[in-house]
Amino acid sequence: MSRSSRAVASPRAVCIQDLRPLARRRLPKVVFDYLDGGAEGEVTLRENCRVFEDVTLRPRHAVAVPQCDLRTRVLGLDLALPFLLAPVGYSRLMHPGGEVAAAHAAGAAGTAYILSTISGHRLEDVKAASSGPVFYQLYLMGGRSAAEASIERARIVGFSALVVTIDTAVAGVRERDVRNGMKELISGTVFSKLPFLPQVLARPGWLASFLLDGGIRPLPNVVIPGQGPMPLVDIGAALAASTVTWADLRWIRDAWRGPIVIKGVLTADDARHALDAGAEAIVVSNHGGRQLDGVSPSLRALPEVVAAVNGRAEVLMDGGIRRGADIIKAICLGARAVLCGRAYAYGLAAAGPAGVARAIEILRVDLERTLRLLGCPSISALDPSYLNLPDWAKSG
Ligand SMILES: Cc1cc2nc3c(=O)[nH]c(=O)nc-3n(C[C@H](O)[C@H](O)[C@H](O)COP(=O)(O)O)c2cc1C
C-alpha cells in the first residue's frame, strides 16, 4: 500500500467526515476554506447536510439480500454506482493531480466525472485519464467564442454530456475566502499577496508540490480567440460578466448537439424552463451552499422539481451528500443519481488520487451495507416506501 493510500485507509478515514481533517492538515488555510466553505452565513451549506436527518428510513427486516445491485443509468450511460463526481473548480490547487486524478478514480470505479470550466488540466487530458464517461460543465466566462471553442474540443474528444450551471449570475460571497485573501493570492500583485503568505508557508509540503506543478496557471479550457488561455484574474468578475440565460441555451444547444444537463435548479418554474430549453437532465443544486445563502437545502427542493418534471427528464441532485444513506434518501425521493462535491474533494486534498479512490470506496461500501440493512436488493428498487416522509416531502 502506498504512503498516500495508508494516509486515508481505515481506521484513519472510516467515513467521509474523517477525510475533512486530513485535508485541512495538508492544505493551507486559504485553499482548505475555499474547498470547505460556503456563502455568507453558511446557512444553506449547513442545512444541505442537516436536512438528511429529517428523513428517516423504513427497513424491511428478515430479508436476505445476498447481492446488492448498485448500478443505475444516467443519460443512457450504465454507471456502476448511483453517484457521479461533481464539477469542482480549481481542483489542481488541492492536489497537482487535480481533475485528471478525479476523472481517473471515477472511471476506475465505473462512474462519471464532471469537469469544471475552471480546471487546471486540459479537457483532452482529463478525458484520456478516465475509462468512464466524462461530462463538461460550462461557464460562459471568456465569452461565447471561447465557450464554443471548448464545446467543440469536448465534442471531438468524446465528452458524453454538457452540464450548464445556471446559479452563478455572480459569484457568491464566501466570506472565508475574502478574509484569507483568496483573490489576492490567486491573481493579485506580489505586494497584495504579502499579508496572506504566512498561511501558505505553514504548509511546506503542499507549497513544494504546488510550485513543482508550476504554480498558478491560466485556464487551459477557456481559450480566448487571439489571446490564448484566460488568466486567473478575478474569476468572480469574469462570472458576473458572463451570466448564462435561457436565451443562451439556444446557441449552446446548436453548438453541442449532445445531451444537456441544467445544474442549479431549485424550483418547479426553473425546472419547466430547463425542459423547454431541451434539457435531458436537471441537477437540483444550490452549488453546495456557495452561491445564494438562505435558499432551500437541495434535498428539500427535490420533491418539487421531481413533481414538475414528471418523468420528462432525469432528475439528479447534489448538496450535502456525505454518506451512502444520504444517496439512498435522495433516490427514494425521486433522484436518478446524485453528484458528490466535497465528499471526494476532501479525499483529493488529503491524499491525491488515493484519496479520491478512498472517498468513492467509502460511499460504495456504505451503499451496499445500507441497502442490505434496508432489505432492498438494488438501487432501482428504491422508492418512497423505504422512508418516513416529513410533510415537505409529501406535497411535492
Ligand atoms: C470547491 C468547490 C468548487 C466548485 N466549483 C464548481 C464549478 O466550477 N462549477 C459548478 O458547476 N459547481 C461547482 N461547485 C459545486 C459542486 O459542483 C456541487 O454542486 C456541490 O459541491 C455539491 O455540494 P457538496 O459539496 O455538499 O457535495 C463547486 C463546489 C466546491 C466545493
XYZ file of C-alpha atoms and ligand atoms in Angstrom:
427
model
C 0.000 0.000 0.000
C 1.404 3.424 -0.943
C 2.010 6.161 1.630
C -0.913 8.212 0.363
C -3.251 5.196 0.398
C -2.209 4.488 4.005
C -2.912 8.111 4.917
C -6.597 7.655 4.086
C -7.046 3.958 4.977
C -9.195 2.747 7.848
C -9.113 3.497 10.776
C -7.860 6.985 9.829
C -10.682 7.536 7.376
C -13.687 5.439 8.279
C -16.238 7.866 6.857
C -16.185 10.917 4.578
C -16.103 13.328 7.505
C -12.776 11.751 8.548
C -11.235 12.922 5.267
C -12.008 16.540 6.111
C -9.414 17.000 8.907
C -6.860 15.126 6.789
C -7.465 17.653 4.003
C -7.201 20.504 6.490
C -3.847 19.223 7.720
C -2.336 19.137 4.217
C -3.762 22.336 2.704
C -3.005 25.979 3.501
C -5.960 27.600 5.260
C -6.861 29.622 2.168
C -7.224 26.505 -0.002
C -8.971 24.418 2.661
C -11.522 27.156 3.317
C -12.122 27.598 -0.413
C -12.995 23.899 -0.578
C -14.894 23.638 2.682
C -16.683 26.979 2.929
C -19.970 28.394 1.715
C -21.590 31.733 1.022
C -22.282 34.391 3.662
C -23.565 32.874 6.938
C -23.206 29.322 5.516
C -26.814 28.551 6.490
C -27.548 26.632 3.278
C -24.197 24.855 3.493
C -25.091 23.515 6.950
C -28.709 22.769 6.051
C -27.686 20.775 2.961
C -26.206 18.161 5.307
C -28.592 18.513 8.257
C -31.790 18.112 6.213
C -30.992 14.430 5.635
C -31.704 13.914 9.357
C -35.324 14.965 8.790
C -35.875 11.898 6.627
C -35.687 8.552 8.396
C -35.510 5.075 6.903
C -38.145 2.274 6.943
C -36.299 -1.038 6.708
C -37.777 -4.418 5.773
C -36.164 -6.834 8.190
C -35.562 -10.578 7.992
C -34.971 -10.201 4.263
C -31.830 -11.813 2.840
C -30.119 -9.625 0.254
C -27.160 -11.743 -0.876
C -26.179 -9.326 -3.620
C -26.761 -5.626 -3.913
C -27.035 -4.060 -7.307
C -25.705 -0.510 -7.177
C -25.986 0.144 -10.908
C -28.033 2.874 -12.492
C -28.385 4.547 -15.880
C -27.845 8.256 -16.403
C -28.460 9.731 -19.871
C -28.367 6.224 -21.309
C -24.956 5.504 -19.758
C -24.530 2.484 -17.498
C -22.942 3.519 -14.223
C -21.712 1.035 -11.621
C -22.606 3.484 -8.839
C -25.527 5.859 -8.320
C -23.276 8.863 -7.781
C -21.138 10.985 -10.099
C -18.256 13.273 -9.217
C -19.443 16.902 -9.335
C -17.520 19.715 -11.027
C -15.116 21.250 -8.511
C -13.257 24.291 -9.791
C -9.539 24.737 -9.040
C -9.140 21.049 -8.151
C -5.496 21.366 -9.209
C -4.936 23.724 -6.260
C -5.945 20.900 -3.932
C -3.510 18.438 -5.492
C -1.392 18.559 -8.675
C -3.284 15.521 -9.993
C -6.485 17.567 -9.689
C -9.092 16.897 -12.333
C -7.033 14.145 -14.004
C -6.797 12.197 -10.727
C -10.508 12.599 -10.009
C -11.553 11.554 -13.512
C -9.277 8.521 -13.344
C -10.708 7.403 -9.997
C -14.292 7.901 -11.216
C -13.659 5.814 -14.331
C -11.920 3.071 -12.355
C -14.987 2.854 -10.096
C -17.337 2.723 -13.076
C -18.881 6.146 -12.703
C -18.811 9.529 -14.425
C -16.736 12.634 -13.738
C -17.903 16.177 -14.454
C -15.094 18.555 -15.393
C -15.480 22.217 -14.371
C -14.674 25.027 -16.805
C -12.404 26.304 -14.006
C -9.979 23.454 -14.448
C -6.212 23.340 -14.229
C -5.865 20.429 -16.654
C -6.687 20.337 -20.365
C -10.011 18.721 -21.094
C -8.310 16.330 -23.542
C -6.041 15.037 -20.746
C -8.952 14.657 -18.346
C -10.958 12.640 -20.856
C -7.929 10.445 -21.622
C -7.414 9.748 -17.905
C -10.820 8.151 -17.419
C -12.110 4.786 -18.564
C -15.639 6.033 -17.824
C -17.874 8.814 -19.126
C -16.817 12.435 -18.629
C -19.181 15.435 -18.802
C -18.091 19.044 -19.365
C -19.510 21.747 -17.083
C -19.846 25.029 -18.909
C -19.459 28.585 -17.660
C -19.519 31.358 -20.240
C -16.504 33.179 -18.802
C -14.270 34.346 -21.606
C -17.295 34.924 -23.849
C -19.284 32.998 -26.419
C -16.460 32.200 -28.835
C -14.291 30.816 -26.020
C -17.265 28.668 -24.920
C -17.923 27.464 -28.463
C -14.277 26.506 -28.826
C -14.289 24.441 -25.622
C -17.619 22.819 -26.541
C -16.071 21.796 -29.869
C -12.985 20.385 -28.143
C -15.200 18.448 -25.711
C -17.229 17.060 -28.617
C -14.156 15.963 -30.544
C -12.605 14.031 -27.651
C -15.884 12.355 -26.732
C -17.349 14.026 -23.659
C -20.781 12.478 -23.032
C -22.828 15.477 -21.887
C -22.679 19.220 -21.391
C -23.627 20.491 -17.923
C -24.731 24.130 -17.915
C -24.595 25.696 -14.457
C -27.234 28.398 -14.063
C -26.818 29.582 -10.455
C -23.779 31.833 -10.867
C -25.150 35.201 -12.009
C -22.298 36.499 -9.858
C -20.013 34.524 -7.569
C -21.438 34.139 -4.058
C -19.522 35.879 -1.301
C -17.618 33.207 0.518
C -16.555 35.233 3.487
C -13.750 32.874 4.485
C -12.174 33.424 1.044
C -12.299 37.199 1.483
C -10.683 37.009 4.925
C -7.980 34.589 3.737
C -7.086 36.659 0.667
C -8.051 34.001 -1.905
C -8.379 36.609 -4.654
C -5.071 38.307 -3.831
C -3.205 35.006 -3.653
C -4.591 33.787 -6.965
C -4.451 36.937 -9.020
C -3.008 39.815 -7.013
C 0.342 41.627 -7.178
C 3.270 40.386 -5.081
C 2.638 43.298 -2.711
C -1.066 42.467 -2.204
C -0.202 38.807 -1.566
C 2.248 39.549 1.265
C -0.207 39.731 4.221
C -1.663 36.368 3.259
C 1.551 34.424 2.663
C 2.137 33.005 6.199
C -0.772 30.527 5.852
C 0.818 29.192 2.659
C 4.290 28.974 4.198
C 2.772 26.994 7.078
C 2.159 24.057 4.698
C 5.594 23.445 3.121
C 4.592 20.032 1.737
C 1.660 21.494 -0.174
C 3.737 24.520 -1.238
C 6.520 22.339 -2.655
C 4.068 20.256 -4.704
C 2.253 23.389 -5.870
C 5.464 25.073 -7.037
C 6.764 21.899 -8.700
C 3.435 21.750 -10.527
C 4.063 25.205 -11.975
C 2.140 27.402 -9.504
C -0.849 29.443 -10.666
C -1.700 28.661 -14.278
C -4.096 30.161 -16.788
C -7.279 28.193 -17.572
C -6.388 25.763 -20.377
C -10.028 25.189 -21.346
C -11.023 28.856 -21.631
C -9.093 29.924 -24.693
C -9.955 33.441 -25.800
C -9.548 33.846 -29.566
C -6.454 35.888 -30.366
C -5.358 35.939 -26.715
C -4.877 32.338 -25.542
C -5.832 30.702 -22.235
C -7.636 33.030 -19.843
C -5.507 34.075 -16.862
C -6.899 33.523 -13.387
C -7.730 37.194 -12.887
C -10.768 37.676 -10.705
C -12.997 34.760 -11.611
C -15.866 36.446 -9.734
C -15.838 39.387 -12.150
C -15.487 37.024 -15.124
C -18.576 35.095 -13.996
C -20.585 38.282 -13.427
C -19.719 39.419 -16.953
C -20.925 36.151 -18.451
C -24.245 35.219 -16.819
C -25.913 32.389 -18.671
C -29.581 32.994 -19.591
C -32.303 30.777 -21.044
C -31.754 32.566 -24.359
C -28.130 31.346 -24.394
C -29.360 27.781 -24.191
C -30.410 28.072 -27.840
C -26.925 28.621 -29.255
C -25.433 26.270 -26.668
C -27.774 23.524 -27.896
C -26.829 24.244 -31.522
C -23.132 24.169 -30.680
C -23.238 20.980 -28.611
C -25.976 18.770 -30.092
C -25.446 16.022 -27.420
C -27.308 15.699 -24.093
C -27.596 18.859 -21.990
C -27.845 18.886 -18.205
C -29.006 22.040 -16.413
C -27.374 22.352 -12.978
C -28.661 24.663 -10.261
C -32.447 24.202 -10.360
C -34.329 24.693 -7.075
C -37.903 25.441 -8.182
C -40.643 23.964 -10.363
C -40.534 27.108 -12.526
C -36.868 26.731 -13.375
C -37.386 23.014 -13.951
C -40.015 23.858 -16.583
C -37.682 26.413 -18.193
C -34.971 23.747 -18.323
C -37.358 21.314 -20.014
C -38.364 23.999 -22.520
C -34.669 24.574 -23.205
C -34.366 20.904 -24.119
C -32.542 19.615 -21.032
C -32.249 15.847 -20.880
C -31.370 16.040 -17.181
C -31.645 18.553 -14.356
C -29.475 18.823 -11.265
C -31.306 20.071 -8.188
C -28.485 22.015 -6.615
C -27.603 25.128 -4.676
C -23.928 24.843 -5.624
C -23.097 23.256 -2.292
C -24.280 26.368 -0.416
C -21.678 28.516 -2.170
C -23.931 30.886 -4.112
C -27.182 32.335 -2.691
C -27.193 31.671 1.037
C -30.629 31.061 2.546
C -32.072 29.001 -0.293
C -33.592 25.576 0.383
C -31.284 22.717 1.109
C -31.168 20.645 -2.072
C -32.939 17.585 -0.679
C -35.861 19.766 0.309
C -36.175 21.222 -3.185
C -36.051 17.772 -4.786
C -39.739 16.712 -4.461
C -40.983 19.971 -6.025
C -38.677 19.559 -9.016
C -39.402 15.834 -9.417
C -43.136 16.594 -9.490
C -42.728 19.404 -12.031
C -40.510 17.336 -14.316
C -42.920 14.408 -14.112
C -40.638 11.963 -15.902
C -39.835 14.242 -18.862
C -36.140 14.424 -17.923
C -33.830 12.728 -15.460
C -33.515 14.468 -12.117
C -30.185 14.395 -10.301
C -29.355 16.245 -7.096
C -26.331 17.389 -5.157
C -25.556 19.116 -1.886
C -24.651 17.628 1.469
C -24.011 14.042 0.383
C -21.615 12.590 2.950
C -22.936 9.030 3.440
C -24.416 6.215 1.419
C -27.677 6.658 3.318
C -27.881 10.247 2.031
C -27.655 8.941 -1.535
C -30.374 6.370 -0.816
C -32.700 9.013 0.643
C -32.293 11.242 -2.417
C -33.002 8.332 -4.754
C -36.100 7.331 -2.746
C -37.299 10.922 -3.212
C -37.000 10.671 -6.989
C -33.384 11.403 -7.926
C -31.924 9.157 -10.621
C -28.469 9.609 -9.078
C -26.578 12.225 -7.080
C -23.421 14.272 -7.512
C -20.777 14.423 -4.776
C -18.580 17.505 -4.479
C -16.748 17.960 -1.206
C -17.003 14.233 -0.371
C -14.347 13.390 -2.973
C -12.586 16.765 -2.909
C -11.644 16.216 0.752
C -10.079 12.932 -0.377
C -8.250 14.610 -3.269
C -6.883 17.275 -0.940
C -5.880 14.734 1.715
C -4.093 12.215 -0.489
C -4.448 12.936 -4.224
C -5.619 10.031 -6.422
C -5.651 7.577 -3.493
C -7.876 9.962 -1.551
C -10.481 10.200 -4.309
C -10.482 6.410 -4.657
C -10.923 6.082 -0.888
C -13.851 8.522 -0.838
C -15.586 6.579 -3.605
C -14.920 3.296 -1.799
C -16.334 4.636 1.475
C -19.571 5.626 -0.268
C -19.778 2.344 -2.207
C -19.414 0.211 0.930
C -21.912 2.459 2.727
C -24.431 1.989 -0.081
C -24.148 -1.790 -0.061
C -24.497 -2.068 3.682
C -27.411 0.362 3.820
C -29.301 -1.460 1.061
C -28.810 -4.786 2.883
C -29.970 -3.323 6.180
C -32.986 -1.845 4.406
C -33.823 -5.232 2.889
C -33.655 -3.786 -0.621
C -31.772 -5.641 -3.383
C -30.990 -2.776 -5.744
C -30.814 0.955 -6.297
C -33.508 0.614 -8.953
C -35.926 -0.910 -6.408
C -35.748 2.099 -4.064
C -38.923 4.150 -3.700
C -40.567 6.417 -1.098
C -41.905 3.406 0.839
C -38.389 2.999 2.289
C -38.702 6.403 4.003
C -40.738 8.069 6.710
C -41.582 11.219 4.817
C -41.646 14.616 6.510
C -44.517 16.924 5.451
C -42.398 18.864 2.955
C -41.638 15.669 1.071
C -45.285 14.638 0.854
C -46.644 17.634 -1.014
C -44.170 17.550 -3.945
C -14.507 23.831 -4.067
C -15.728 23.749 -4.917
C -15.683 24.225 -6.225
C -16.813 24.129 -7.037
N -16.731 24.539 -8.340
C -17.803 24.375 -9.162
C -17.711 24.712 -10.537
O -16.665 25.114 -11.024
N -18.826 24.555 -11.302
C -20.012 24.086 -10.792
O -20.997 23.955 -11.509
N -20.102 23.742 -9.476
C -19.041 23.870 -8.668
N -19.132 23.500 -7.359
C -20.392 22.935 -6.840
C -20.388 21.413 -6.972
O -20.429 21.028 -8.326
C -21.601 20.793 -6.257
O -22.779 21.429 -6.701
C -21.501 20.902 -4.733
O -20.168 20.698 -4.307
C -22.406 19.894 -4.062
O -22.372 20.013 -2.697
P -21.417 19.089 -1.753
O -20.055 19.682 -1.826
O -22.047 19.204 -0.413
O -21.452 17.681 -2.316
C -18.010 23.567 -6.523
C -18.043 23.087 -5.220
C -16.917 23.156 -4.427
C -16.974 22.595 -3.034
